[in-house]
Coordinates of C-alpha atoms in Angstrom, one line a residue:
Chain A
M7 CA 24.5 -3.9 -21.8
K8 CA 26.2 -4.1 -18.4
I9 CA 23.9 -4.2 -15.3
S10 CA 24.7 -3.3 -11.8
V11 CA 22.5 -3.4 -8.7
D12 CA 22.6 -1.4 -5.5
E13 CA 21.8 -3.7 -2.6
E14 CA 21.7 -0.9 -0.2
K15 CA 18.9 0.9 -2.1
C16 CA 17.0 -2.3 -3.0
C17 CA 13.7 -2.5 -1.1
G18 CA 13.0 -6.1 -2.2
A19 CA 9.9 -5.3 -4.3
G20 CA 10.8 -8.1 -6.7
Q21 CA 9.3 -6.4 -9.7
C22 CA 12.5 -7.2 -11.6
V23 CA 12.1 -10.9 -10.8
V24 CA 8.5 -10.8 -12.2
I25 CA 9.6 -9.0 -15.5
A26 CA 13.1 -10.6 -16.1
P27 CA 13.4 -13.8 -14.0
E28 CA 16.4 -15.0 -16.0
V29 CA 18.4 -11.9 -15.0
F30 CA 17.2 -11.1 -11.5
D31 CA 16.4 -13.1 -8.4
Q32 CA 15.9 -12.4 -4.7
R33 CA 17.8 -13.5 -1.6
D34 CA 15.6 -15.9 0.4
E35 CA 16.4 -14.3 3.8
D36 CA 15.4 -10.7 3.0
G37 CA 14.2 -10.4 -0.6
I38 CA 17.2 -8.2 -1.7
V39 CA 18.0 -8.4 -5.4
V40 CA 20.4 -11.0 -6.7
L41 CA 21.9 -10.4 -10.2
L42 CA 22.0 -13.6 -12.1
D43 CA 23.4 -12.2 -15.3
S44 CA 25.1 -8.9 -15.5
E45 CA 25.6 -9.0 -19.3
P46 CA 22.4 -10.5 -20.6
A47 CA 21.8 -11.4 -24.3
P48 CA 20.1 -8.7 -26.4
D49 CA 16.8 -10.5 -26.4
R50 CA 16.5 -9.7 -22.7
H51 CA 17.5 -6.1 -22.9
E52 CA 13.9 -4.8 -23.2
A53 CA 12.8 -6.7 -20.1
V54 CA 15.8 -5.4 -18.2
R55 CA 15.1 -1.8 -19.2
E56 CA 11.5 -2.3 -18.0
S57 CA 12.7 -3.7 -14.7
A58 CA 15.0 -0.7 -14.2
G59 CA 12.2 1.6 -15.1
V60 CA 9.7 0.2 -12.6
C61 CA 12.1 -0.5 -9.8
P62 CA 10.6 1.5 -6.9
A63 CA 14.0 2.1 -5.4
A64 CA 15.9 2.9 -8.6
A65 CA 18.4 0.3 -7.6
I66 CA 19.1 -1.2 -11.1
H67 CA 21.7 0.7 -13.1
L68 CA 22.3 0.1 -16.8
G69 CA 25.6 0.9 -18.5
E70 CA 27.4 0.7 -21.9
N71 CA 24.9 1.3 -24.7
A72 CA 22.0 0.3 -22.5
Chain B
M18 CA -4.5 11.6 11.4
S19 CA -7.7 13.6 11.6
T20 CA -9.1 15.8 8.9
A21 CA -8.8 19.2 10.3
P22 CA -11.5 21.8 9.5
R23 CA -10.5 23.8 6.5
A24 CA -8.3 26.7 7.6
D25 CA -9.1 30.2 6.5
T26 CA -6.2 30.8 4.2
A27 CA -7.5 33.8 2.4
A28 CA -4.8 36.0 4.0
T29 CA -1.9 33.9 2.7
G30 CA -3.4 32.5 -0.5
T31 CA -2.1 29.1 0.6
P32 CA -4.6 26.3 0.0
A33 CA -5.8 24.2 3.0
F34 CA -4.7 20.6 3.4
P35 CA -6.1 18.0 3.8
D36 CA -9.1 18.4 1.6
P37 CA -10.3 14.8 1.2
R38 CA -12.2 13.0 -1.4
S39 CA -15.9 14.0 -1.7
S40 CA -19.0 12.2 -2.8
A41 CA -18.8 14.3 -6.0
C42 CA -16.0 12.1 -7.2
P43 CA -15.7 8.9 -5.1
F44 CA -13.1 7.1 -7.3
G45 CA -10.9 10.1 -7.8
V46 CA -9.4 13.1 -6.2
S47 CA -11.4 16.2 -5.3
P48 CA -11.3 19.3 -7.5
E49 CA -9.6 21.1 -4.6
M50 CA -6.8 18.5 -4.3
R51 CA -6.4 18.5 -8.1
A52 CA -6.1 22.3 -8.0
L53 CA -2.8 21.8 -6.0
T54 CA -1.2 20.5 -9.2
D55 CA -1.8 23.9 -10.8
R56 CA 0.5 25.4 -8.3
G57 CA 3.4 23.4 -9.6
P58 CA 5.1 20.1 -8.6
V59 CA 6.2 21.5 -5.2
S60 CA 4.2 24.2 -3.3
R61 CA 3.1 25.2 0.2
V62 CA -0.2 24.4 1.9
T63 CA -1.7 25.5 5.2
S64 CA -2.2 22.4 7.3
W65 CA -2.5 21.0 10.8
G66 CA -2.1 23.6 13.6
G67 CA -1.5 26.3 11.1
S68 CA 1.7 24.7 9.8
T69 CA 2.8 25.3 6.2
P70 CA 4.3 22.1 4.9
W71 CA 5.3 21.5 1.3
V72 CA 3.1 19.3 -0.9
V73 CA 4.6 17.4 -3.8
T74 CA 2.0 16.7 -6.6
S75 CA 4.0 15.4 -9.6
H76 CA 5.1 11.8 -10.2
T77 CA 8.8 12.6 -11.1
E78 CA 9.5 14.7 -8.0
Q79 CA 7.7 12.3 -5.7
K80 CA 9.6 9.3 -7.0
T81 CA 12.9 11.3 -6.5
L82 CA 12.0 12.5 -3.1
L83 CA 10.7 9.2 -1.7
A84 CA 14.2 7.7 -2.5
D85 CA 16.0 10.7 -1.0
P86 CA 17.6 9.9 2.4
R87 CA 17.5 13.6 3.3
L88 CA 13.8 13.2 4.0
S89 CA 13.0 11.5 7.3
A90 CA 10.0 9.4 8.1
V91 CA 10.3 9.7 11.9
F92 CA 6.9 10.9 13.2
S93 CA 8.3 12.7 16.2
H94 CA 10.5 15.2 14.4
P95 CA 9.3 18.7 15.2
G96 CA 8.6 19.6 11.6
F97 CA 6.8 16.4 10.7
P98 CA 3.4 17.2 9.2
S99 CA 1.0 15.6 11.7
P100 CA -2.4 16.3 13.3
V101 CA -1.0 14.7 16.5
D102 CA 1.4 16.6 18.8
P103 CA 5.0 15.5 18.5
E104 CA 5.1 13.8 21.9
K105 CA 2.2 11.5 21.1
A106 CA 3.6 11.1 17.6
G107 CA 6.8 9.9 19.2
R108 CA 4.9 7.3 21.2
A109 CA 3.1 6.1 18.1
T110 CA 6.4 5.8 16.3
A111 CA 7.6 3.2 18.7
D112 CA 4.4 1.3 18.1
M113 CA 4.4 1.5 14.3
S114 CA 7.8 0.0 13.9
F115 CA 10.0 0.6 10.8
V116 CA 7.4 2.6 8.9
G117 CA 8.3 5.5 11.2
M118 CA 12.1 5.1 11.1
D119 CA 15.0 6.0 8.9
D120 CA 17.8 3.9 7.5
P121 CA 19.9 2.1 8.7
E122 CA 17.6 1.2 11.6
H123 CA 14.6 1.0 9.3
S124 CA 16.3 -1.5 7.0
R125 CA 17.7 -3.5 9.8
L126 CA 14.2 -4.2 11.1
R127 CA 12.5 -4.4 7.8
R128 CA 14.9 -7.0 6.4
M129 CA 13.9 -9.3 9.3
V130 CA 10.5 -9.7 7.7
S131 CA 11.0 -8.9 4.0
G132 CA 12.2 -12.4 3.2
V133 CA 8.6 -13.7 3.7
F134 CA 7.4 -11.5 0.8
T135 CA 9.7 -12.6 -2.0
V136 CA 8.0 -13.2 -5.3
K137 CA 8.8 -16.9 -5.2
R138 CA 7.3 -17.4 -1.7
I139 CA 4.2 -15.4 -2.5
E140 CA 3.7 -17.3 -5.8
A141 CA 3.8 -20.6 -3.8
M142 CA 0.9 -19.2 -1.8
R143 CA -1.3 -18.5 -4.9
P144 CA -3.1 -21.9 -4.8
V145 CA -3.9 -21.4 -1.1
V146 CA -5.4 -18.0 -1.9
Q147 CA -7.3 -19.5 -4.8
K148 CA -8.8 -22.2 -2.6
L149 CA -9.8 -19.7 0.1
T150 CA -11.4 -17.4 -2.5
D151 CA -13.4 -20.3 -4.0
D152 CA -14.5 -21.4 -0.5
F153 CA -15.7 -17.9 0.5
I154 CA -17.6 -17.6 -2.9
D155 CA -19.2 -21.0 -2.3
T156 CA -20.4 -19.7 1.1
M157 CA -21.7 -16.5 -0.5
L158 CA -23.6 -18.4 -3.2
D159 CA -25.2 -20.6 -0.5
G160 CA -26.3 -17.7 1.6
P161 CA -28.9 -15.0 1.4
R162 CA -29.0 -12.1 -1.1
P163 CA -28.0 -9.3 -1.0
V164 CA -24.8 -9.9 1.0
D165 CA -22.1 -7.4 2.1
L166 CA -19.1 -8.1 -0.1
V167 CA -16.8 -6.5 2.5
Q168 CA -17.7 -9.0 5.2
A169 CA -18.3 -12.0 2.9
L170 CA -15.1 -11.7 0.9
A171 CA -13.0 -8.5 0.9
L172 CA -12.1 -8.5 4.6
P173 CA -11.8 -12.2 5.5
I174 CA -9.5 -13.4 2.7
P175 CA -6.6 -11.0 3.3
S176 CA -7.2 -11.3 7.1
L177 CA -6.9 -15.0 7.0
V178 CA -3.8 -15.0 4.8
I179 CA -1.9 -12.5 6.9
S180 CA -3.0 -14.2 10.1
E181 CA -1.7 -17.5 8.8
L182 CA 1.6 -15.9 7.7
L183 CA 2.2 -14.2 11.0
G184 CA 0.8 -16.9 13.2
V185 CA -2.1 -14.9 14.6
P186 CA -5.1 -17.0 15.6
Y187 CA -7.9 -16.1 13.0
E188 CA -10.5 -16.6 15.7
D189 CA -9.3 -13.2 17.1
H190 CA -10.2 -11.5 13.8
H191 CA -13.0 -9.4 15.2
F192 CA -10.6 -7.9 17.7
F193 CA -7.8 -7.1 15.3
Q194 CA -10.1 -5.9 12.5
T195 CA -12.0 -3.5 14.8
N196 CA -8.9 -2.1 16.3
S197 CA -7.3 -1.7 12.8
R198 CA -10.3 0.1 11.6
T199 CA -10.1 2.6 14.5
I200 CA -6.3 3.2 13.9
V201 CA -6.8 4.2 10.3
S202 CA -10.0 6.2 11.0
A203 CA -9.7 9.9 10.6
T204 CA -12.7 10.7 12.8
A205 CA -12.2 8.3 15.8
G206 CA -10.2 10.9 17.8
A207 CA -6.6 10.8 19.0
E208 CA -7.4 9.1 22.3
A209 CA -9.5 6.3 20.7
R210 CA -6.9 5.7 18.1
H211 CA -4.2 5.5 20.7
T212 CA -6.2 3.0 22.8
A213 CA -6.8 0.8 19.8
H214 CA -3.1 0.9 19.0
S215 CA -2.2 0.0 22.6
D216 CA -4.7 -2.8 22.7
L217 CA -3.4 -4.3 19.4
A218 CA 0.3 -3.8 20.5
E219 CA -0.4 -5.5 23.8
Y220 CA -2.2 -8.4 22.1
L221 CA 0.8 -9.0 19.8
D222 CA 3.3 -8.6 22.6
D223 CA 1.4 -11.4 24.4
L224 CA 1.4 -13.5 21.3
V225 CA 5.1 -13.0 20.6
G226 CA 5.7 -14.0 24.2
R227 CA 3.9 -17.2 23.7
K228 CA 5.7 -17.9 20.5
T229 CA 9.0 -17.6 22.4
S230 CA 8.2 -20.7 24.5
A231 CA 6.1 -22.5 21.9
P232 CA 7.2 -21.5 18.4
G233 CA 5.3 -22.5 15.2
D234 CA 6.2 -22.2 11.5
D235 CA 5.3 -18.5 11.2
L236 CA 6.7 -15.0 11.1
L237 CA 6.0 -14.1 14.7
S238 CA 7.9 -17.2 15.8
A239 CA 10.8 -16.2 13.6
L240 CA 10.8 -12.8 15.4
A241 CA 10.5 -14.5 18.8
A242 CA 13.7 -16.4 17.9
R243 CA 15.4 -13.1 17.2
I244 CA 14.3 -11.8 20.6
T245 CA 15.9 -14.9 22.2
A246 CA 19.1 -14.2 20.1
G247 CA 19.2 -10.7 21.5
E248 CA 18.7 -9.1 18.0
I249 CA 15.5 -7.2 18.9
T250 CA 13.4 -6.5 21.9
R251 CA 9.9 -8.0 22.4
R252 CA 8.4 -4.6 22.0
E253 CA 10.1 -4.2 18.6
A254 CA 8.8 -7.6 17.5
A255 CA 5.3 -6.8 18.7
A256 CA 5.4 -3.4 16.8
M257 CA 6.4 -5.2 13.6
G258 CA 3.5 -7.6 14.2
V259 CA 1.0 -4.6 14.5
L260 CA 2.3 -3.1 11.3
L261 CA 2.1 -6.3 9.3
L262 CA -1.2 -7.4 10.6
L263 CA -2.8 -4.0 10.0
G264 CA -1.1 -3.4 6.7
G265 CA -1.8 -6.9 5.5
H266 CA -5.6 -6.8 5.7
E267 CA -7.0 -3.3 5.9
T268 CA -5.5 -2.1 2.7
T269 CA -6.1 -5.1 0.5
A270 CA -9.7 -5.4 1.8
N271 CA -10.4 -1.9 0.6
M272 CA -8.8 -2.6 -2.8
I273 CA -11.0 -5.6 -3.2
S274 CA -14.3 -3.8 -2.5
L275 CA -13.4 -0.6 -4.3
G276 CA -11.9 -2.4 -7.3
T277 CA -15.0 -4.6 -7.6
L278 CA -17.4 -1.7 -7.6
L279 CA -15.2 0.2 -10.0
L280 CA -15.2 -2.7 -12.5
L281 CA -18.9 -3.2 -12.1
E282 CA -19.2 0.4 -13.3
H283 CA -17.0 -0.5 -16.3
P284 CA -18.6 -3.7 -17.7
A285 CA -16.4 -4.0 -20.8
Q286 CA -13.3 -3.9 -18.8
L287 CA -14.8 -6.2 -16.2
A288 CA -15.5 -8.7 -19.0
T289 CA -11.8 -8.6 -20.1
V290 CA -10.7 -9.4 -16.5
R291 CA -13.3 -12.2 -16.2
D292 CA -12.7 -13.8 -19.6
T293 CA -8.9 -13.7 -20.1
D294 CA -6.7 -16.8 -19.6
D295 CA -3.6 -14.6 -19.7
P296 CA -2.2 -13.8 -16.2
K297 CA -0.4 -10.7 -17.7
V298 CA -3.7 -9.2 -18.7
V299 CA -5.0 -9.7 -15.1
A300 CA -1.8 -8.4 -13.7
A301 CA -2.0 -5.2 -15.8
A302 CA -5.6 -4.7 -14.8
V303 CA -4.6 -4.9 -11.1
E304 CA -1.9 -2.3 -11.6
E305 CA -4.4 0.0 -13.3
L306 CA -6.8 -0.4 -10.4
L307 CA -4.0 0.3 -7.9
R308 CA -3.1 3.4 -9.8
Y309 CA -6.6 4.6 -10.3
L310 CA -7.9 4.1 -6.8
S311 CA -4.7 5.1 -4.9
I312 CA -6.2 4.1 -1.5
V313 CA -3.3 5.4 0.6
H314 CA -4.4 9.0 0.2
L315 CA -3.7 12.2 2.1
G316 CA -0.1 11.8 1.6
R317 CA 3.1 10.1 2.6
R318 CA 4.7 12.5 5.1
R319 CA 8.3 13.4 5.8
T320 CA 10.6 16.0 7.3
A321 CA 13.6 17.5 5.5
L322 CA 16.8 16.8 7.4
E323 CA 18.8 19.1 5.1
D324 CA 18.1 21.8 2.5
I325 CA 16.8 20.1 -0.7
E326 CA 16.6 21.9 -4.1
I327 CA 13.8 20.5 -6.2
A328 CA 11.7 21.8 -9.1
G329 CA 13.0 25.3 -8.6
R330 CA 12.2 25.4 -4.9
T331 CA 14.3 25.1 -1.8
I332 CA 12.8 22.8 0.9
R333 CA 14.6 23.9 4.1
A334 CA 15.9 21.6 6.8
G335 CA 13.1 21.1 9.3
D336 CA 10.3 21.7 6.8
G337 CA 7.4 19.2 6.5
V338 CA 6.8 17.5 3.2
I339 CA 3.6 15.7 2.1
L340 CA 3.9 13.5 -1.0
L341 CA 0.4 13.0 -2.6
G342 CA 0.4 9.6 -4.3
E343 CA -3.1 10.0 -5.6
L344 CA -1.9 13.0 -7.6
A345 CA 1.3 11.4 -8.8
N346 CA -0.9 8.5 -10.1
R347 CA -3.0 10.9 -12.1
D348 CA 0.0 12.9 -13.5
P349 CA -0.7 13.2 -17.2
R350 CA 3.0 13.3 -18.1
V351 CA 3.3 9.7 -17.0
F352 CA -0.3 8.4 -17.5
P353 CA -2.0 9.9 -20.6
D354 CA -5.6 10.6 -20.0
P355 CA -5.2 9.8 -16.3
D356 CA -8.8 10.0 -15.3
T357 CA -9.8 7.3 -17.7
L358 CA -9.8 3.8 -16.3
D359 CA -7.9 1.7 -18.9
I360 CA -6.9 -1.8 -17.7
T361 CA -4.8 -2.3 -20.9
R362 CA -2.5 0.6 -20.2
D363 CA 1.0 0.2 -18.6
A364 CA 0.2 1.5 -15.1
R365 CA 3.3 0.0 -13.5
P366 CA 5.2 3.2 -12.7
H367 CA 2.3 4.1 -10.3
L368 CA 3.2 5.0 -6.7
A369 CA 0.3 3.2 -5.0
F370 CA 2.9 1.3 -2.9
G371 CA 5.1 4.3 -2.5
A372 CA 8.8 4.2 -3.6
G373 CA 12.2 4.1 -2.2
T374 CA 13.2 2.5 1.0
H375 CA 9.7 2.6 2.5
H376 CA 8.0 0.9 -0.5
C377 CA 5.3 -1.3 0.9
V378 CA 6.9 -4.5 2.1
G379 CA 3.8 -6.6 1.6
Q380 CA 3.0 -5.5 -2.0
P381 CA 3.8 -8.9 -3.7
L382 CA 1.2 -10.5 -1.4
A383 CA -1.3 -7.7 -2.1
R384 CA -0.8 -8.0 -5.9
M385 CA -1.2 -11.8 -5.9
E386 CA -4.3 -11.6 -3.8
L387 CA -5.9 -9.1 -6.1
Q388 CA -4.9 -11.0 -9.2
V389 CA -6.7 -14.1 -7.8
I390 CA -9.8 -12.5 -6.3
Y391 CA -11.1 -10.2 -9.0
P392 CA -11.2 -12.7 -11.9
T393 CA -12.4 -15.5 -9.7
L394 CA -15.2 -13.4 -8.3
F395 CA -16.5 -12.3 -11.8
R396 CA -16.1 -15.8 -13.2
R397 CA -17.9 -17.6 -10.4
I398 CA -20.7 -14.9 -10.2
P399 CA -21.1 -13.5 -13.7
T400 CA -24.3 -11.7 -12.8
L401 CA -22.8 -10.0 -9.7
R402 CA -24.1 -6.4 -9.2
A403 CA -24.2 -3.8 -6.5
A404 CA -27.5 -4.0 -4.6
I405 CA -27.6 -0.2 -4.1
E406 CA -26.9 2.8 -6.3
V407 CA -23.4 4.0 -6.3
E408 CA -24.6 7.3 -4.8
Q409 CA -25.7 5.3 -1.7
V410 CA -22.4 3.4 -1.2
P411 CA -20.8 4.4 2.1
F412 CA -17.3 5.3 1.0
K413 CA -14.6 5.8 3.6
Y414 CA -14.2 9.6 3.4
D415 CA -13.4 9.3 7.1
A416 CA -10.3 7.1 6.9
V417 CA -6.6 7.6 5.9
I418 CA -6.9 4.3 3.9
Y419 CA -9.7 4.9 1.4
G420 CA -12.3 2.2 0.7
I421 CA -15.9 1.2 1.3
H422 CA -17.5 0.5 4.7
E423 CA -19.9 -2.0 3.3
L424 CA -20.9 -3.0 -0.2
P425 CA -24.2 -4.9 -0.6
V426 CA -24.1 -7.1 -3.7
T427 CA -26.5 -9.5 -5.3
W428 CA -26.7 -11.7 -8.4

């Protein structure tokens, strides 16, 4: 799994941080997503897929056998 | 945003909008609103001033369109679906800050305040909200019965929290609560709403001015510093203050009172919320209440800036578009058996906070407050019950943010 995030689309909802805190964080100044781990271990894939699914801005993209 | 009398649409066969909730179904959408879904995900209605905007009823199409930059949120656009004339709407835009703007201007202003609402900062406030909730419940328990839950708990807690965050003196709460209530009223009349808006904007303008010379550790002071740095005008800062102050208490207060009453009507699910030690169970329950109640009703409204092809229809540039969140949140393709309250379901794809670039900036705070308040209330007062029949409850059929005017409770 290869993750990319779109900072322009991100609305800072932070749902990804709640679901997968090892993979996503937020910038302190404006809450925009920070990708901590773009190729997380398989045991985190489900949480990442959930994060992408509930992201209100559809700002999380999953590639390569996601 | 007044509720216009139902237009006679027999000639066109186009249903009238809005057709708000009715007492037949206080926790859900009216049969007339539900019937809009039978016309497909995207169809026409007859609305304010005889205009014929599109309504979007389905979850998938709403989520797509809310993230589409070809739809504008600027109130003053000639095609914008609004009960207020465009000139007045334009005036209101300036006073409602980034909620009525498009990117990049919208994001530029929004990102000046969104850092306050990161998950980490909101989590750090959880013990404060817990203490406040316990204090207000102590006061309730010491006082007479029955008591109005709205005034005793639902309104003061979010009001106090947002006041503290912004740096608004809480002793002014009667002033800002009364004006906020008028602004979201659908029956107050355009003039009264405009006056309430102006009064609140003037109050915040004055407050921002004082923060410029005597800053504190709060959001309005941070905005005052941006005025000094030449990044925003004082009017822009005051308008952001209005938006956050109003959005920060009016909506959450209604979720607290409505959600409490709904859970009282579903004792088994209430018991689960009350008895669990698992924050995930509480969080899921809150998401389901947000989905089920969908208090921002009567639509998120936009104007198409370009032609948009969607669900076999062509929305033309200049057409008005109304996205009905309460119908998206009852879309059976996303939420099986959508009219059943089920706090164990995965309700997270709901659109209670909208989607896309205008997704509610304060939602992490709202979620946290609700996650604290519901279980605390039911644990501390296990025999809590409504002191009147549900048929007698004064629901806010007359407001664009749905809720309860007052909820007498006893124990």
